PDB file of C-alpha atoms and ligand atoms in Angstrom:
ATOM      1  CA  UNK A 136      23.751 -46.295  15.663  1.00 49.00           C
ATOM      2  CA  UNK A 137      20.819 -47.680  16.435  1.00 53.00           C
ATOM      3  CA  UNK A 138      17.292 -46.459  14.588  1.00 68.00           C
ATOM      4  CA  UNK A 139      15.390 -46.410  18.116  1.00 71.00           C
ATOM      5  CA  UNK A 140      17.823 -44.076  19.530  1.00 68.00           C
ATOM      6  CA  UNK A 141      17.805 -42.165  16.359  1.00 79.00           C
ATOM      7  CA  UNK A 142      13.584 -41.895  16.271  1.00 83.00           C
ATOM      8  CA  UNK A 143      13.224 -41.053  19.872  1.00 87.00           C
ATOM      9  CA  UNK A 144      15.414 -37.902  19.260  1.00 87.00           C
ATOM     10  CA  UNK A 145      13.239 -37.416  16.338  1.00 88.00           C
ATOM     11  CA  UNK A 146      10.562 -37.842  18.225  1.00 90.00           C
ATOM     12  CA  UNK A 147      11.754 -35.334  20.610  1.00 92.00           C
ATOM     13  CA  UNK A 148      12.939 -32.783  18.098  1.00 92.00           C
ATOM     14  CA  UNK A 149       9.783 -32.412  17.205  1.00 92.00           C
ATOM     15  CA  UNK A 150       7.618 -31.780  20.411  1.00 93.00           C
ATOM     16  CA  UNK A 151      10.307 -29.353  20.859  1.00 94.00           C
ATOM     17  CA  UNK A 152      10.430 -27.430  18.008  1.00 93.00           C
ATOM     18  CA  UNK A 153       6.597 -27.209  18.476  1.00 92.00           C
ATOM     19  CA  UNK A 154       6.626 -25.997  22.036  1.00 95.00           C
ATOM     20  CA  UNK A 155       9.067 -23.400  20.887  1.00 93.00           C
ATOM     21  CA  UNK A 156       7.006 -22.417  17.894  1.00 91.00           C
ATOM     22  CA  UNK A 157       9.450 -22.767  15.266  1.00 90.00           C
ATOM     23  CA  UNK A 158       7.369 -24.003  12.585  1.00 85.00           C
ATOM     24  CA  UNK A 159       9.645 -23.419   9.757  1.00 87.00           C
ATOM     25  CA  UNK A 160      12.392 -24.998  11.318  1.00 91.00           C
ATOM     26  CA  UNK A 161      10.096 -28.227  12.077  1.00 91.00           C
ATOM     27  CA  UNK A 162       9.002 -28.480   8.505  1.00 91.00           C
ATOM     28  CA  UNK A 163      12.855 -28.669   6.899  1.00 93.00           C
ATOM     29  CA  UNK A 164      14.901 -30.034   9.848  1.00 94.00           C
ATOM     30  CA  UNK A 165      14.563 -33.847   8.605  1.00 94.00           C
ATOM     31  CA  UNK A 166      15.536 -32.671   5.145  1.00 94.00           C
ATOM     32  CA  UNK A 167      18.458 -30.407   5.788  1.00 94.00           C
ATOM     33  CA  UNK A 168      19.663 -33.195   8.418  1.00 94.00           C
ATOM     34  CA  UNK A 169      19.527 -35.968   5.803  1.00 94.00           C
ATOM     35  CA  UNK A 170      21.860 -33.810   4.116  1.00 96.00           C
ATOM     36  CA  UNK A 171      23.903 -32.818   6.671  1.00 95.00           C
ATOM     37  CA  UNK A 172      24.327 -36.366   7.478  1.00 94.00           C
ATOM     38  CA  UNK A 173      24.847 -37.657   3.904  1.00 96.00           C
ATOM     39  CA  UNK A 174      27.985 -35.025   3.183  1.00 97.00           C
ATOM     40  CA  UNK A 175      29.018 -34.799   6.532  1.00 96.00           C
ATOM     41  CA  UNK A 176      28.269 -30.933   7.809  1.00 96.00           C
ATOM     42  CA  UNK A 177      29.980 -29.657  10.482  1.00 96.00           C
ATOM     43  CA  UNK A 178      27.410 -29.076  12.738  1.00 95.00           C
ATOM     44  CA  UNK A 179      27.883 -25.524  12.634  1.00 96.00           C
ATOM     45  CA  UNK A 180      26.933 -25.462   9.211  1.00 96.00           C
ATOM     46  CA  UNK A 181      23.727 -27.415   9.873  1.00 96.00           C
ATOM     47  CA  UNK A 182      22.704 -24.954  12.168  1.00 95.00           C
ATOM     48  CA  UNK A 183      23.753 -22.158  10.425  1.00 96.00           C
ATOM     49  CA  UNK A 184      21.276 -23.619   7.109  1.00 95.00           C
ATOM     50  CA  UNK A 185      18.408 -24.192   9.535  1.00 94.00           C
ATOM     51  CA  UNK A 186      18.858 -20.674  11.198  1.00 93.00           C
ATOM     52  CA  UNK A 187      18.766 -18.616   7.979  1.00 93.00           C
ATOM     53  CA  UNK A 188      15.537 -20.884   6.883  1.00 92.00           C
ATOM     54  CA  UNK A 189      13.901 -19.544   9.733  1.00 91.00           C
ATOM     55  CA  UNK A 190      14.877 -15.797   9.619  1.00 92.00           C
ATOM     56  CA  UNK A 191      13.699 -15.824   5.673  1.00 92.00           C
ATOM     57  CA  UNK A 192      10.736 -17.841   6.830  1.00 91.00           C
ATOM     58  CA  UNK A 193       9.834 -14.839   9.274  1.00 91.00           C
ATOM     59  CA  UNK A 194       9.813 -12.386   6.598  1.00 93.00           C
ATOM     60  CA  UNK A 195       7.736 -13.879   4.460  1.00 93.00           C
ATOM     61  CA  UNK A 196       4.858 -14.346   7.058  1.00 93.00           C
ATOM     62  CA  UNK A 197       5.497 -10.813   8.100  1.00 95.00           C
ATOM     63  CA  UNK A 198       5.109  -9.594   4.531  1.00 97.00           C
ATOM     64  CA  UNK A 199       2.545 -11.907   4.246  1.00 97.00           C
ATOM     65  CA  UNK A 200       1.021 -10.282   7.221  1.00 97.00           C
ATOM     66  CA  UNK A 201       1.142  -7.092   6.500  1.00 98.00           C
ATOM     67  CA  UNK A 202       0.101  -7.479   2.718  1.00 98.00           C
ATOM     68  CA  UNK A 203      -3.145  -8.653   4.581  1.00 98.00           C
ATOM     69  CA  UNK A 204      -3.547  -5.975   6.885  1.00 98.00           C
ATOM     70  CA  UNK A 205      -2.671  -3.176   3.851  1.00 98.00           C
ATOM     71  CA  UNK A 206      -5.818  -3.790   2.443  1.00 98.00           C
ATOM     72  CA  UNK A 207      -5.140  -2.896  -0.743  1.00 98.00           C
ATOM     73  CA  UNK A 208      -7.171  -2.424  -3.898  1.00 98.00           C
ATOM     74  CA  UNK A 209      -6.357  -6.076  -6.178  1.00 96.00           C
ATOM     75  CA  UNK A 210      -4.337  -6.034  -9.157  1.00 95.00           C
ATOM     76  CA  UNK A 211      -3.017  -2.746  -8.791  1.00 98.00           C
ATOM     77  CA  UNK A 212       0.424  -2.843  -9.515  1.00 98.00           C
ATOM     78  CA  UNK A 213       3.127  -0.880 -11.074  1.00 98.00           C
ATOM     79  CA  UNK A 214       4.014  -3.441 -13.408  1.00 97.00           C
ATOM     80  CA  UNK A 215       0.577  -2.648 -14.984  1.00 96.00           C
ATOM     81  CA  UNK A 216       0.643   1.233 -14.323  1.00 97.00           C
ATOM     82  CA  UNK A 217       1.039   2.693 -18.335  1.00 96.00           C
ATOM     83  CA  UNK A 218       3.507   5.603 -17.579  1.00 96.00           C
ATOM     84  CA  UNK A 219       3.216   6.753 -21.132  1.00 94.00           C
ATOM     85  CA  UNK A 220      -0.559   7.965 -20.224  1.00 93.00           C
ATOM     86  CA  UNK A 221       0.769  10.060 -17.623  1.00 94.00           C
ATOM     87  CA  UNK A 222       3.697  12.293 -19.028  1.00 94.00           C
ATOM     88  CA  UNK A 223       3.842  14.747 -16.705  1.00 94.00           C
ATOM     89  CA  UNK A 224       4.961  12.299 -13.939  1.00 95.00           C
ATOM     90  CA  UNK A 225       8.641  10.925 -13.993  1.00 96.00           C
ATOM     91  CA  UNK A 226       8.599   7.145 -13.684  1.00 96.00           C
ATOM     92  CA  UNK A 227      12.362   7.301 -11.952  1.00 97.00           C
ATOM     93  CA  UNK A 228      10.511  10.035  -9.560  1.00 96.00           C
ATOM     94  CA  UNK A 229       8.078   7.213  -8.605  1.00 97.00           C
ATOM     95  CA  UNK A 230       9.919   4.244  -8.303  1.00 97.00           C
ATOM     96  CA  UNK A 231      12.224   6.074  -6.102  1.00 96.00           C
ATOM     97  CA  UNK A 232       9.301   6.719  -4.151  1.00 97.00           C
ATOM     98  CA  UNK A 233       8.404   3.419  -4.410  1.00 97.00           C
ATOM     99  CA  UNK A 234      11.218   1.890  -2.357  1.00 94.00           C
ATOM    100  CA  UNK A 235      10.755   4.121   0.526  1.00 88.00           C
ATOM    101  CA  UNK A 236      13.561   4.773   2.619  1.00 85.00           C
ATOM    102  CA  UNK A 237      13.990   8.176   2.824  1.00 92.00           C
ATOM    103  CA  UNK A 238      10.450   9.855   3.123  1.00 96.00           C
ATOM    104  CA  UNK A 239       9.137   7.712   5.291  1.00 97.00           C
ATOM    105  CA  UNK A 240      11.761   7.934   7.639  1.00 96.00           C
ATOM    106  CA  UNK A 241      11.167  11.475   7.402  1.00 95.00           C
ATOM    107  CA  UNK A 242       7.833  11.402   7.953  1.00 96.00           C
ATOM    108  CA  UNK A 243       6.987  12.858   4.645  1.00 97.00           C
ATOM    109  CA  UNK A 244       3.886  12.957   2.218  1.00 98.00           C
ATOM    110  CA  UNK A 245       3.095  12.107  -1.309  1.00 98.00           C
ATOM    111  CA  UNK A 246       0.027  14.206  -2.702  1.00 98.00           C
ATOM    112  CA  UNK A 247      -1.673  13.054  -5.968  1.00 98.00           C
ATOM    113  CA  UNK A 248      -3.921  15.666  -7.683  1.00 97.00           C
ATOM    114  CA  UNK A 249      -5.990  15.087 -10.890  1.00 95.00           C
ATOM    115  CA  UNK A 250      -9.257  14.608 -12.494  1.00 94.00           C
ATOM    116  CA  UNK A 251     -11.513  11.322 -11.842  1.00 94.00           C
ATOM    117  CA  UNK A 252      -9.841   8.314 -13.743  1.00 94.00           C
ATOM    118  CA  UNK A 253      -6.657   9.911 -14.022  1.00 93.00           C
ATOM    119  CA  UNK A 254      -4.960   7.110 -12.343  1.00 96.00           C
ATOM    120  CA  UNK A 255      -4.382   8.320  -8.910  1.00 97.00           C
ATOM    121  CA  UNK A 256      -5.920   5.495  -6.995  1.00 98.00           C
ATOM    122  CA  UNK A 257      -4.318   3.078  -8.566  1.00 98.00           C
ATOM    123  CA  UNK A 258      -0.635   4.496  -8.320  1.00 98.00           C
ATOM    124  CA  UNK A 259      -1.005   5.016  -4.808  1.00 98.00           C
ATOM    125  CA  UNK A 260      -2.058   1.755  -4.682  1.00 98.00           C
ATOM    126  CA  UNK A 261       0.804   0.235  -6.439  1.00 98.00           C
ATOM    127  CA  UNK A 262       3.188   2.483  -5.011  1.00 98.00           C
ATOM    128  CA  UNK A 263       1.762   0.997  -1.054  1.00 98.00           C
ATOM    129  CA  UNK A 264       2.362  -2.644  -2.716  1.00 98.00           C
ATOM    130  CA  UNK A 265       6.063  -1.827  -3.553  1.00 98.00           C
ATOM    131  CA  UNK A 266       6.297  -0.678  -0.008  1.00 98.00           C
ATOM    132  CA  UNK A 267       5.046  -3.656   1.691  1.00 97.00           C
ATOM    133  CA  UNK A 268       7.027  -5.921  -0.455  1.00 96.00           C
ATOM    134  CA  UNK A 269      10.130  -4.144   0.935  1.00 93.00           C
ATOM    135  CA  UNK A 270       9.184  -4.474   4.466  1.00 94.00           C
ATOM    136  CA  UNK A 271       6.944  -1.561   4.573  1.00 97.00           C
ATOM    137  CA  UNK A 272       3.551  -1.844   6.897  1.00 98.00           C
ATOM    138  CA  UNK A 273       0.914   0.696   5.021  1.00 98.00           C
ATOM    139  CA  UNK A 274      -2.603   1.085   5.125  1.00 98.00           C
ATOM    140  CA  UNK A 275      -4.832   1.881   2.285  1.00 98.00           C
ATOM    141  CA  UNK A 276      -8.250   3.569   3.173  1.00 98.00           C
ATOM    142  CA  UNK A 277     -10.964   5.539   1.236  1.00 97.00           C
ATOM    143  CA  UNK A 278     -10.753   8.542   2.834  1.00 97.00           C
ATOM    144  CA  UNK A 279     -15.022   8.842   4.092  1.00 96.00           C
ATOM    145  CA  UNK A 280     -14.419   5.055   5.484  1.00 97.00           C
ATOM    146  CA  UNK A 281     -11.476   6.531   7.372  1.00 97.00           C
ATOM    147  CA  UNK A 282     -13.003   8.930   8.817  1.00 96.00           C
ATOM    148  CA  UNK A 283     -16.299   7.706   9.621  1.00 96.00           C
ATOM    149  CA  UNK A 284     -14.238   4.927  11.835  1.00 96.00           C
ATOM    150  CA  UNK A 285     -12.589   7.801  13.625  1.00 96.00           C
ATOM    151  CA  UNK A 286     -16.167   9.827  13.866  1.00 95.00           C
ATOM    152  CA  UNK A 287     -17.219   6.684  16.062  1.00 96.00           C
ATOM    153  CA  UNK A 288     -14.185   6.697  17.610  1.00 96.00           C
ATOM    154  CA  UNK A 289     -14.226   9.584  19.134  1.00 95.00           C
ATOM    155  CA  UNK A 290     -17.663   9.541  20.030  1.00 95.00           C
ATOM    156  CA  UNK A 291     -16.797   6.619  22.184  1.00 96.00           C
ATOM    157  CA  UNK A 292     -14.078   8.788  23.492  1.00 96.00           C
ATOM    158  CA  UNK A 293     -11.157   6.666  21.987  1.00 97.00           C
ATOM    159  CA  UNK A 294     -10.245   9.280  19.413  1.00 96.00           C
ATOM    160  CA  UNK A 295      -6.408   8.903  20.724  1.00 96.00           C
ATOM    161  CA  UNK A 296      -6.608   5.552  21.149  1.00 97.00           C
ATOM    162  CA  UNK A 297      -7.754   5.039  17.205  1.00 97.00           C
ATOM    163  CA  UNK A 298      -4.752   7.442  16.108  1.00 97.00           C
ATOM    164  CA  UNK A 299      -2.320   6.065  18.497  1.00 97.00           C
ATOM    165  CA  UNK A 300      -3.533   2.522  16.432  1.00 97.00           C
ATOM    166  CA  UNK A 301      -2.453   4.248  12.792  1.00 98.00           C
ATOM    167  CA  UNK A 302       0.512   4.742  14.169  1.00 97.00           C
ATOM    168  CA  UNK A 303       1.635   1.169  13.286  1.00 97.00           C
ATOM    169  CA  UNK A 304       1.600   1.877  10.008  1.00 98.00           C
ATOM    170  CA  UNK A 305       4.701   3.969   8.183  1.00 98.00           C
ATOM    171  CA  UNK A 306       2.394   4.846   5.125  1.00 98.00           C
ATOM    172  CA  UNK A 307      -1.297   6.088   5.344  1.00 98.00           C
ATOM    173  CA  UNK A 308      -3.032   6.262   2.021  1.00 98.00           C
ATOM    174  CA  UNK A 309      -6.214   8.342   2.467  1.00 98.00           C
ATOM    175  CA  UNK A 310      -8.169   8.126  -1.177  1.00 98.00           C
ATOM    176  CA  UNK A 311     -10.768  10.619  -2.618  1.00 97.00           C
ATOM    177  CA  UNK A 312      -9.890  13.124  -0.112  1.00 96.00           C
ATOM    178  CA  UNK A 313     -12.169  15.382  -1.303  1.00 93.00           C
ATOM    179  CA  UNK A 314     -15.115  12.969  -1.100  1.00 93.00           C
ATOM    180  CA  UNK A 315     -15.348  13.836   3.005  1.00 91.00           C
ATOM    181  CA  UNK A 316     -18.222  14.722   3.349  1.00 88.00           C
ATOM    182  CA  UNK A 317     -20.030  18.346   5.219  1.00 85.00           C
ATOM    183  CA  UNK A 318     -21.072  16.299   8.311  1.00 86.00           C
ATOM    184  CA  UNK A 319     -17.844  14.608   8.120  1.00 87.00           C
ATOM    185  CA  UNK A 320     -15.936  17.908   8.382  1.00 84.00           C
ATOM    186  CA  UNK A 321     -17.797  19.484  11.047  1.00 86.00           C
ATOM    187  CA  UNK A 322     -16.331  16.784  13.689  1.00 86.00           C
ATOM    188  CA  UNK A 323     -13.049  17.672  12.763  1.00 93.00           C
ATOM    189  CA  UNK A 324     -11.026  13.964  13.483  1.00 96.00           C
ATOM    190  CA  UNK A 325      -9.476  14.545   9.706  1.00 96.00           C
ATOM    191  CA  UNK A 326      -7.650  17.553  11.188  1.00 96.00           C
ATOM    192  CA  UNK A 327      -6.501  15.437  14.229  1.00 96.00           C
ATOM    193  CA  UNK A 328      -5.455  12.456  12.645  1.00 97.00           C
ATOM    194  CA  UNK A 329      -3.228  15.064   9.946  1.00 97.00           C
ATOM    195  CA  UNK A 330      -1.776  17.340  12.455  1.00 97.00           C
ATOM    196  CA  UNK A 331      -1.341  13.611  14.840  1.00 97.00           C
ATOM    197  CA  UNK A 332       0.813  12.161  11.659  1.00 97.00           C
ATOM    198  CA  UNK A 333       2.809  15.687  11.136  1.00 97.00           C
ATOM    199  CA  UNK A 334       6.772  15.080  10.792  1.00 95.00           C
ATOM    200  CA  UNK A 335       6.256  11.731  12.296  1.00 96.00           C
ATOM    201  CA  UNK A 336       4.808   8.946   9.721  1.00 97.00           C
ATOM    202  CA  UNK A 337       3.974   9.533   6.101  1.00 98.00           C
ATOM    203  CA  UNK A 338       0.874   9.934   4.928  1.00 98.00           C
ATOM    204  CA  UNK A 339      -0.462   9.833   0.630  1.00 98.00           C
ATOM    205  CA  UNK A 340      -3.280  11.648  -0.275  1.00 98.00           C
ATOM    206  CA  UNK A 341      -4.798  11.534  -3.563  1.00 98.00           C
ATOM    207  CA  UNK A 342      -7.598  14.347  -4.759  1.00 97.00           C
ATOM    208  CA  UNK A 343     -10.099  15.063  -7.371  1.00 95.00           C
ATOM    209  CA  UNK A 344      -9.713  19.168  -6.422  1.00 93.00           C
ATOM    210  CA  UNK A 345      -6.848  21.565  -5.977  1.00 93.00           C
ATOM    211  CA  UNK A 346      -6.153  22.791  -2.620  1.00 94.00           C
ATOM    212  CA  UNK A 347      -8.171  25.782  -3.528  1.00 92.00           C
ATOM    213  CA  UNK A 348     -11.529  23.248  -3.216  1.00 93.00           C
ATOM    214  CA  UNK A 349     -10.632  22.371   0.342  1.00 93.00           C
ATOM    215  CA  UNK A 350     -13.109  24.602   2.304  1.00 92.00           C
ATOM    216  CA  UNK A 351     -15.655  21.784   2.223  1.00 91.00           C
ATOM    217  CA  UNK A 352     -13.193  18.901   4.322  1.00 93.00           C
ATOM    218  CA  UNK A 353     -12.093  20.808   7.187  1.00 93.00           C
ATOM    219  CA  UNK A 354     -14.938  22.971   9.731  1.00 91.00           C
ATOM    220  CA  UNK A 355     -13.689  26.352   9.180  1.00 92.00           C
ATOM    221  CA  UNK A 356     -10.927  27.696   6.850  1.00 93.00           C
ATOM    222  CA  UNK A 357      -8.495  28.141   9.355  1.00 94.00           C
ATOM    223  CA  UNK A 358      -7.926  24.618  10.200  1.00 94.00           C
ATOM    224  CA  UNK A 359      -8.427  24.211   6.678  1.00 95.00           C
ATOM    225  CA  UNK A 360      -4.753  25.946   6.035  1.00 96.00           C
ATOM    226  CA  UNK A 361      -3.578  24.771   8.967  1.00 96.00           C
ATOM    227  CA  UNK A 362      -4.244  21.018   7.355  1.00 96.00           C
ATOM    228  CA  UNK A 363      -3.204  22.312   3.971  1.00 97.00           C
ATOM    229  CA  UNK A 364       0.308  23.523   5.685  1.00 96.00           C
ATOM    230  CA  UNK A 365       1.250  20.751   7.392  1.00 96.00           C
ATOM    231  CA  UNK A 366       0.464  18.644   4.737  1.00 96.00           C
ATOM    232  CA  UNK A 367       2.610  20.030   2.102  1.00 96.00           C
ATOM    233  CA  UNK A 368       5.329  21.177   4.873  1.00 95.00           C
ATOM    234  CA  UNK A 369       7.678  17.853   3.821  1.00 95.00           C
ATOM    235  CA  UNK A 370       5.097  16.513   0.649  1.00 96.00           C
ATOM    236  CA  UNK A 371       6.162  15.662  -2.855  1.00 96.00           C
ATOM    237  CA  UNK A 372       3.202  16.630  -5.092  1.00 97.00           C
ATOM    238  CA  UNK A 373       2.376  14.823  -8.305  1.00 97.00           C
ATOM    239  CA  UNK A 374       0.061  16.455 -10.558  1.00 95.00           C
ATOM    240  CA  UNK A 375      -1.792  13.602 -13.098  1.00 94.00           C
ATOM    241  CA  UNK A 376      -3.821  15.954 -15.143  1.00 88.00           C
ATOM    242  CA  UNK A 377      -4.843  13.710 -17.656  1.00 87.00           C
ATOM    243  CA  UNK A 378      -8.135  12.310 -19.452  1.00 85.00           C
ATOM    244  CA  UNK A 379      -9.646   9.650 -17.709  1.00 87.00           C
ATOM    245  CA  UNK A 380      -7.959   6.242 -18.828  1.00 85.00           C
ATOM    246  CA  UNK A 381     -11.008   4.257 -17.950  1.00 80.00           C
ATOM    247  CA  UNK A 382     -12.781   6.697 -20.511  1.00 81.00           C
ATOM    248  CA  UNK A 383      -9.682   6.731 -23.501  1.00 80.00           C
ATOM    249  CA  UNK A 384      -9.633   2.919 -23.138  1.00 81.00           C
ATOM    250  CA  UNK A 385     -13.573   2.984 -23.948  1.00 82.00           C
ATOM    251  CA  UNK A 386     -12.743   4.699 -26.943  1.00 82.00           C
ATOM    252  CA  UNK A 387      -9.322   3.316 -27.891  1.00 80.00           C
ATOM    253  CA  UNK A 388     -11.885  -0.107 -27.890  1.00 81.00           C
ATOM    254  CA  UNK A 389     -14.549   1.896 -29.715  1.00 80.00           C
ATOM    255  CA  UNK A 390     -12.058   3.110 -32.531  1.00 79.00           C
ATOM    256  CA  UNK A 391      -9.787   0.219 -32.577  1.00 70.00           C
ATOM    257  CA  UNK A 392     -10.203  -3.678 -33.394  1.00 53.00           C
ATOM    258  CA  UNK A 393     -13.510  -4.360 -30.943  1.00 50.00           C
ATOM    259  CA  UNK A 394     -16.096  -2.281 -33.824  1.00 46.00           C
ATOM    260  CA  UNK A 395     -17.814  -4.127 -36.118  1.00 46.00           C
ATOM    261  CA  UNK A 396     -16.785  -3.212 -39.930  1.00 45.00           C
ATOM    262  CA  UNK A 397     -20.066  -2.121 -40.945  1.00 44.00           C
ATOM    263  CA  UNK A 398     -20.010   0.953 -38.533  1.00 44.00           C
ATOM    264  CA  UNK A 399     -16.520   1.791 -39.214  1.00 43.00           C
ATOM    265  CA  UNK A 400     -16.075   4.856 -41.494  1.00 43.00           C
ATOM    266  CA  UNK A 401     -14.123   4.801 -45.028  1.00 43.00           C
ATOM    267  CA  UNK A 402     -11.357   6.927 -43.238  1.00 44.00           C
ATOM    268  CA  UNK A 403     -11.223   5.101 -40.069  1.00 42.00           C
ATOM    269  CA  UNK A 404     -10.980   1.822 -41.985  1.00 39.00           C
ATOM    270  CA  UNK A 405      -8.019   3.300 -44.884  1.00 39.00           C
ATOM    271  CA  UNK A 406      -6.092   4.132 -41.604  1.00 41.00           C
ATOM    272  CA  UNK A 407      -6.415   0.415 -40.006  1.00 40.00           C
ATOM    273  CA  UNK A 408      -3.845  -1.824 -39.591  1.00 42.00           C
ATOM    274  CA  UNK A 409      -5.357  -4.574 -40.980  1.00 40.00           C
TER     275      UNK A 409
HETATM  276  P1  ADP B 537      -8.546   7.827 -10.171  1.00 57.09           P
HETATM  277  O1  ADP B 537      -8.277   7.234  -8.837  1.00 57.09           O
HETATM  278  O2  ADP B 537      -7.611   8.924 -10.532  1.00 57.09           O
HETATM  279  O3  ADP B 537      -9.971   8.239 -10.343  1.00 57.09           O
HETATM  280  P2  ADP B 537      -8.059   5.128 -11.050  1.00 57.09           P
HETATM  281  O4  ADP B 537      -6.706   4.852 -10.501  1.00 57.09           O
HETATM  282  O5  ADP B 537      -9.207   4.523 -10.321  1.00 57.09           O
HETATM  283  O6  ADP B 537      -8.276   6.686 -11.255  1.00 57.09           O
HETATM  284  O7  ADP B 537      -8.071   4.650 -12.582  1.00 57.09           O
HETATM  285  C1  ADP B 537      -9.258   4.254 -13.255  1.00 57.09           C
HETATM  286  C2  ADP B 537      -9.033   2.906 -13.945  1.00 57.09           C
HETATM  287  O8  ADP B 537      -8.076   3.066 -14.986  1.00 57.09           O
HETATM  288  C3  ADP B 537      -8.466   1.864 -13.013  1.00 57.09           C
HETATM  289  O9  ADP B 537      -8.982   0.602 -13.399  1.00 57.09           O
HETATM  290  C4  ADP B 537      -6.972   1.919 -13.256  1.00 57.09           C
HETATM  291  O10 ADP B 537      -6.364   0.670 -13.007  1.00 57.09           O
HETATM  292  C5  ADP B 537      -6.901   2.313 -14.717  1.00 57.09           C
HETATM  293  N1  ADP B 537      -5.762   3.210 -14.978  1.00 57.09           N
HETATM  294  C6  ADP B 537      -5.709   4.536 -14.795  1.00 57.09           C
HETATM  295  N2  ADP B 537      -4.544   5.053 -15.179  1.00 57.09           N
HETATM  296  C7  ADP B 537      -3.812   4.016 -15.616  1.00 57.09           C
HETATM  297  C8  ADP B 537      -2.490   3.892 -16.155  1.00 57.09           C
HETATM  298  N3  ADP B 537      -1.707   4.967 -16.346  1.00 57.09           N
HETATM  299  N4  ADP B 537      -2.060   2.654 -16.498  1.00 57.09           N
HETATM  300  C9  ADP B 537      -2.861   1.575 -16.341  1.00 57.09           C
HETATM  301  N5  ADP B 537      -4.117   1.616 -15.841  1.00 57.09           N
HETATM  302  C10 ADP B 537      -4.591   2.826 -15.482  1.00 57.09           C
HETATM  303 MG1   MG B 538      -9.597   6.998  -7.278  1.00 57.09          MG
END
């Protein structure tokens, strides 16, 4: 064997591998070969090695891709979500939710009710990460930002166009729902975009008010039911009525370790841990 015969087809391998844009393949070929050579592969098995690099090398740019593209909230995760401040919702119930499957085929919604700090933005956030890490594409939006893209939209007369876009993604997560404002309901593209999704991809919606508080999102209150309807047609609903966490951590900090001695009461301090 000589080593100019050997680098030419090195040399070749590599122009190749570029024009076919297999950059995975070009970045461990020389190591898997020097292996292959060393214990004596059958070929087969060489290709077979550099093959699955590639196709697991795919994934993780597409996940990579679509993590991008999710734009979700940072550090929102269910590894950090404290299911103990939320009782009322079943952790098995989420984390089923959580690996998709199911629902989304389906089409189906996930609506999140409960007061300001309740947690609601970041489950749905966690719950769109857990998606995308199993392949998922989702798209997390506040709800006013949403719309105010489709308001423009369809003042440029590419309403369809802009909904025929979301289609790409299986999971829509509209936050603050409620938060759309008067002028924002009168054009109506929240209706379209809800009754565009229906029975075909998934949609999670989290809310400050009850259905009941509606009247102010949609222009009139029969396209507020009809909303309302096909939203909860095929929808789990998770109800997080809790105290804010943002405002019990305050206080957990207030009563626990953070205050000073000298403003801590005789009680407080017979009851401290240390
Ligand atoms: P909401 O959207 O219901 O108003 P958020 O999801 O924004 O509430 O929660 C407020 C803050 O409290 C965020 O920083 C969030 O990460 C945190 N938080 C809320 N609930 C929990 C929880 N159960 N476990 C961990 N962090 C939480
Ligand atoms: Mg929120």
């Amino acid at each position: 064997m000589t080593t100019t015969a050997n680098s030419i087809d090195t040399a070749r391998v590599e122009l190749l591998l570029a024009e076919l844009r297999l950059p995975g393949v070009k970045a461990i070929w020389p190591k898997l070969a020097a292996q292959s050579d060393k214990e004596g592969w059958p070929a087969a098995r060489f290709l077979a090695a550099l093959a699955e690099h590639e196709a697991a090398d795919r994934t993780r740019r597409r996940i990579e891709r679509h993590m991008t593209e999710a734009r979700l909230p940072a550090g929102k995760t269910l590894a950090t979500f404290d299911f103990d401040s939320v009782p009322m919702v079943s952790k098995a119930q989420v984390m089923a939710l959580a690996s998709g499957d199911a629902w989304l085929k389906n089409g189906a919604n996930l609506l999140l009710f409960g007061p300001p700090g309740g947690g609601k933005s970041h489950l749905s956030a966690a719950i769109g990460l857990a998606l995308v890490e199993s392949g998922w594409r989702v798209l997390f939006q506040r709800t006013t930002d949403l719309v105010q893209r489709l308001q423009v939209a369809r003042r440029e007369l590419a309403l369809e166009a802009a909904l025929a876009k979301l289609d790409r993604y299986d999971l829509l997560i509209l936050d603050d729902i409620a938060y759309v404002s008067k002028d924002q309901a009168e054009t109506s593209v929240l209706f379209e975009l809800i009754a565009a999704r229906y029975e075909r991809r998934s949609m999670l919606i989290t809310a400050n008010q009850p259905f009941g508080e509606w009247g102010r999102i949609f222009p009139d209150q029969a396209m507020t039911l009809a909303a309302i309807d096909r939203l909860v047609h095929h929808a789990t609903i998770l109800e997080m009525n809790v105290e804010s966490y943002r405002r019990k951590a305050a206080l957990d900090r207030k009563r626990g370790r953070g205050r000073p001695p000298a403003h801590t009461t005789p009680k407080e301090l017979e009851k401290a841990p240390d």
